[in-house]
Tab-separated table of C-alpha atoms in Angstrom:
chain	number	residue	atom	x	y	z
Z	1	UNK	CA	100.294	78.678	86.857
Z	2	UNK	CA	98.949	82.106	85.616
Z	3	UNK	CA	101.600	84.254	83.111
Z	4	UNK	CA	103.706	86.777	84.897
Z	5	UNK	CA	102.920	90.613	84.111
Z	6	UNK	CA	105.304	92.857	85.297
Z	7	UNK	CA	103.143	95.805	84.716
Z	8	UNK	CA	99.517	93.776	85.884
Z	9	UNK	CA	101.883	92.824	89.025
Z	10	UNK	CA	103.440	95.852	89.919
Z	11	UNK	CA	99.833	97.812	90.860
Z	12	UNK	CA	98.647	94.510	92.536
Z	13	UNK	CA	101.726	95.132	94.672
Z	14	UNK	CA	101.460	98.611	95.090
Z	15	UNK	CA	97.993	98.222	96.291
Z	16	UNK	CA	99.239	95.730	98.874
Z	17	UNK	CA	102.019	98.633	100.244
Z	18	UNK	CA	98.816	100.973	100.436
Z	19	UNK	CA	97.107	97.717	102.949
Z	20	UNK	CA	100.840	98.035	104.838
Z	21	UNK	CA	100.797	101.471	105.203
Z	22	UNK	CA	97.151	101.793	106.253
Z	23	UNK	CA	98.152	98.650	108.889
Z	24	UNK	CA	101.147	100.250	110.508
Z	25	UNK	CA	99.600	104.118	110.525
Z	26	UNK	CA	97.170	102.517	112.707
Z	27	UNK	CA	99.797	100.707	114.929
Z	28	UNK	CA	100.959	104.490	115.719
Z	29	UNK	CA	103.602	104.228	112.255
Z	30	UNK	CA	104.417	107.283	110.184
Z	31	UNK	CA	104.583	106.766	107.129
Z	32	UNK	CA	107.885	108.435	105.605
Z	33	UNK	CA	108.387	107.387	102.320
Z	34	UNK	CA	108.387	104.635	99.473
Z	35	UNK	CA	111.238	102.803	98.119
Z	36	UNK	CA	111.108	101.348	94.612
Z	37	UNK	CA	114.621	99.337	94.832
Z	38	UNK	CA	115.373	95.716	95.617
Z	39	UNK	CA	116.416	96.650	99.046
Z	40	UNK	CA	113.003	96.921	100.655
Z	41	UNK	CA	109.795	98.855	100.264
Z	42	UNK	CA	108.618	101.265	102.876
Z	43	UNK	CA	109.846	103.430	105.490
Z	44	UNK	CA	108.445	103.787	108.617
Z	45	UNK	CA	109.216	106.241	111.699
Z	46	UNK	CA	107.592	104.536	115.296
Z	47	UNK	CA	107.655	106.661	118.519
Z	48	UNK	CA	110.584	104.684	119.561
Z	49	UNK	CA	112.601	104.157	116.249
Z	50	UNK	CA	113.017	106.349	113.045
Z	51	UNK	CA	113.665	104.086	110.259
Z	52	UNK	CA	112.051	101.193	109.710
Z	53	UNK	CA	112.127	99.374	106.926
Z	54	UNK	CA	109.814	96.983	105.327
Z	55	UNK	CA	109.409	94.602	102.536
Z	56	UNK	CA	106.352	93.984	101.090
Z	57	UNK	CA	104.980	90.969	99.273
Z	58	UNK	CA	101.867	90.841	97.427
Z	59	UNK	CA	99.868	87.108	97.003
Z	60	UNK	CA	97.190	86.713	94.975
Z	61	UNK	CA	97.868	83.146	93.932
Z	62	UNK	CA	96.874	82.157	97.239
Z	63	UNK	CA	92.835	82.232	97.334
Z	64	UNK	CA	90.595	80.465	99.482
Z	65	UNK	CA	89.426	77.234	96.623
Z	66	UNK	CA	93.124	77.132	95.361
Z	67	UNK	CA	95.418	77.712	98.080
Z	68	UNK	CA	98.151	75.883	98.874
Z	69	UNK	CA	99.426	77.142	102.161
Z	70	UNK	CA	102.556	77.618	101.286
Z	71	UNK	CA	104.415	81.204	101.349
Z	72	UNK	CA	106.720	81.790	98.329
Z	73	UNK	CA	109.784	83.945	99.548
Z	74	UNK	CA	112.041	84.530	96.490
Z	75	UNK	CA	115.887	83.789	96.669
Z	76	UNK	CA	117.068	84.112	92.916
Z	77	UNK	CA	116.108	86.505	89.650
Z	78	UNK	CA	117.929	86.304	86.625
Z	79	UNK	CA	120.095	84.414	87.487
Z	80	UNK	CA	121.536	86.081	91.284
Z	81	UNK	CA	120.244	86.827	94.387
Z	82	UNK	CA	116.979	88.244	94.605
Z	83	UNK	CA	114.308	88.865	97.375
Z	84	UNK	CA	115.156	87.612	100.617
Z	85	UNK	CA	119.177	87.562	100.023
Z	86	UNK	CA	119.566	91.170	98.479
Z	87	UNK	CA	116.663	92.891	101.362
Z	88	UNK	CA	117.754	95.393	104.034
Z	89	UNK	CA	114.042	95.383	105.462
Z	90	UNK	CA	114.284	94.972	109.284
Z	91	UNK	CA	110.626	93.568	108.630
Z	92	UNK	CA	108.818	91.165	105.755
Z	93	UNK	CA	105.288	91.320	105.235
Z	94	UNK	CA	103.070	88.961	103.395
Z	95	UNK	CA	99.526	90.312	102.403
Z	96	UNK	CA	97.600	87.664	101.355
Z	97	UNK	CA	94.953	89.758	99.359
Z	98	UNK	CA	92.064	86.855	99.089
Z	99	UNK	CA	92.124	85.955	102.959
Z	100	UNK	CA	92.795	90.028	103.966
Z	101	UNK	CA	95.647	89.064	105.915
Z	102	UNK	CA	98.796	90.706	107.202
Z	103	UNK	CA	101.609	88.077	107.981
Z	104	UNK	CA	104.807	90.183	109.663
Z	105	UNK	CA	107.854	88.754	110.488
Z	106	UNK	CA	111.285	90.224	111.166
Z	107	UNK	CA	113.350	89.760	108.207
Z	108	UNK	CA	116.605	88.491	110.639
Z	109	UNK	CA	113.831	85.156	111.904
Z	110	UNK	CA	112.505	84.528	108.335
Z	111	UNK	CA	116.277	84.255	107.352
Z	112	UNK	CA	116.951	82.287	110.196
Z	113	UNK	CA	114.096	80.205	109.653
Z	114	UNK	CA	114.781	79.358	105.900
Z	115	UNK	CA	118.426	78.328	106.761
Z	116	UNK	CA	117.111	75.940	109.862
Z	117	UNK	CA	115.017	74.169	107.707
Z	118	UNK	CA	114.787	72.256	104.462
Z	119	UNK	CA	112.181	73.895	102.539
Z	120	UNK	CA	111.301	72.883	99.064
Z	121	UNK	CA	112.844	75.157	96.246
Z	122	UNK	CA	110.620	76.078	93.145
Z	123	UNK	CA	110.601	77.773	90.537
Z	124	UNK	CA	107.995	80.610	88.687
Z	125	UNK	CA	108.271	81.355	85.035
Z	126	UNK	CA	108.914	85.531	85.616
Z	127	UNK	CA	108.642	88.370	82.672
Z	128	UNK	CA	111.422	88.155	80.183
Z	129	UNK	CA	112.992	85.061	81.315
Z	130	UNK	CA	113.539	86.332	84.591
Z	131	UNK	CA	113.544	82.336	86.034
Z	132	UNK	CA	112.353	83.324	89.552
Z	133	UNK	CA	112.828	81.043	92.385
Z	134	UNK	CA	112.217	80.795	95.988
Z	135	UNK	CA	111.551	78.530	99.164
Z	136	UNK	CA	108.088	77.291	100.160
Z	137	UNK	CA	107.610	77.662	103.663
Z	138	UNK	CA	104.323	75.850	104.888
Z	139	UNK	CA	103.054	78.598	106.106
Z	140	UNK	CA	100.677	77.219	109.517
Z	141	UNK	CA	102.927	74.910	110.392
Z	142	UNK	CA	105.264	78.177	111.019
Z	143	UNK	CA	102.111	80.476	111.682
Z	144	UNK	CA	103.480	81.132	115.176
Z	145	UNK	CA	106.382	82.656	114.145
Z	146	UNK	CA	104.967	85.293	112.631
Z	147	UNK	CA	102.374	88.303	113.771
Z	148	UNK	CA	99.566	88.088	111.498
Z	149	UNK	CA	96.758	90.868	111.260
Z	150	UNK	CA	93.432	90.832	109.411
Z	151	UNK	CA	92.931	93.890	107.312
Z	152	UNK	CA	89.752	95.724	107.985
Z	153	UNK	CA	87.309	95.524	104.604
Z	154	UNK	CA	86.763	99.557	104.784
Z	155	UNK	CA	90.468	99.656	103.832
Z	156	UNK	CA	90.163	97.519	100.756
Z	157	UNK	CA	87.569	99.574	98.640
């Protein structure tokens, strides 16, 4: 498994919010602002509701010689809840960087869906000890349960 950079990582994942924000501007979205908490990432107003709220997620471990098909949703940071137990995005989004794909899914059905099933727990070696873990959720066997959109390759340069 490739070392953790917080630093490397956090642009990686900023570049992914700019692929979010360029996907839901052209679903009709305005864009209202950035959040850089644990709670969820980007704000979105929608002709009919203000105030939606996304996470994003960033993969680039996923590429198309090495990819597992799994999705990694973190559960637990340094020791407490992280990720998908401390969100208050109404939506998750997956960009999967080396495929150019969007994968959406309300946050309230990938909760649901962890708890229904018994998904394998792992664990990534994270920046200072952080001890990162999360479920692995095979991600076409649950494709359908999720709305996924191909970024356009103008957007990417």
């Amino acid at each position: 498994m490739a070392n953790y950079n917080f630093r490397e990582d956090i642009i990686v994942g900023e570049d992914g919010e700019k692929i979010v924000i360029k996907d839901l501007e052209s679903m009709g979205g305005k864009f209202i602002k950035d959040n850089k908490t644990k709670t969820h990432d980007l704000i979105f107003n929608f002709p009919k509701k203000d105030g939606v709220k996304y996470e994003v997620k960033t993969d680039v471990m996923c590429k198309p010689h090495s990819d597992t098909t799994n999705m990694f949703i973190e559960i637990e940071s340094r020791n407490g809840p992280s990720g998908i137990h401390v969100t208050e995005a109404d939506w998750f989004v997956m960009y999967y960087k080396y495929f150019d794909e969007l994968w959406y899914i309300s946050t309230t059905d990938l909760k649901k869906l962890i708890r229904d099933n018994d998904f394998k727990i792992t664990e990534q070696a994270g920046d200072e000890g952080s001890n990162t873990s999360g479920v692995l959720i095979p991600r076409y066997q649950f494709k359908k349960l999720f709305k996924v959109r191909l970024t356009p390759k103008a957007w990417l340069d």
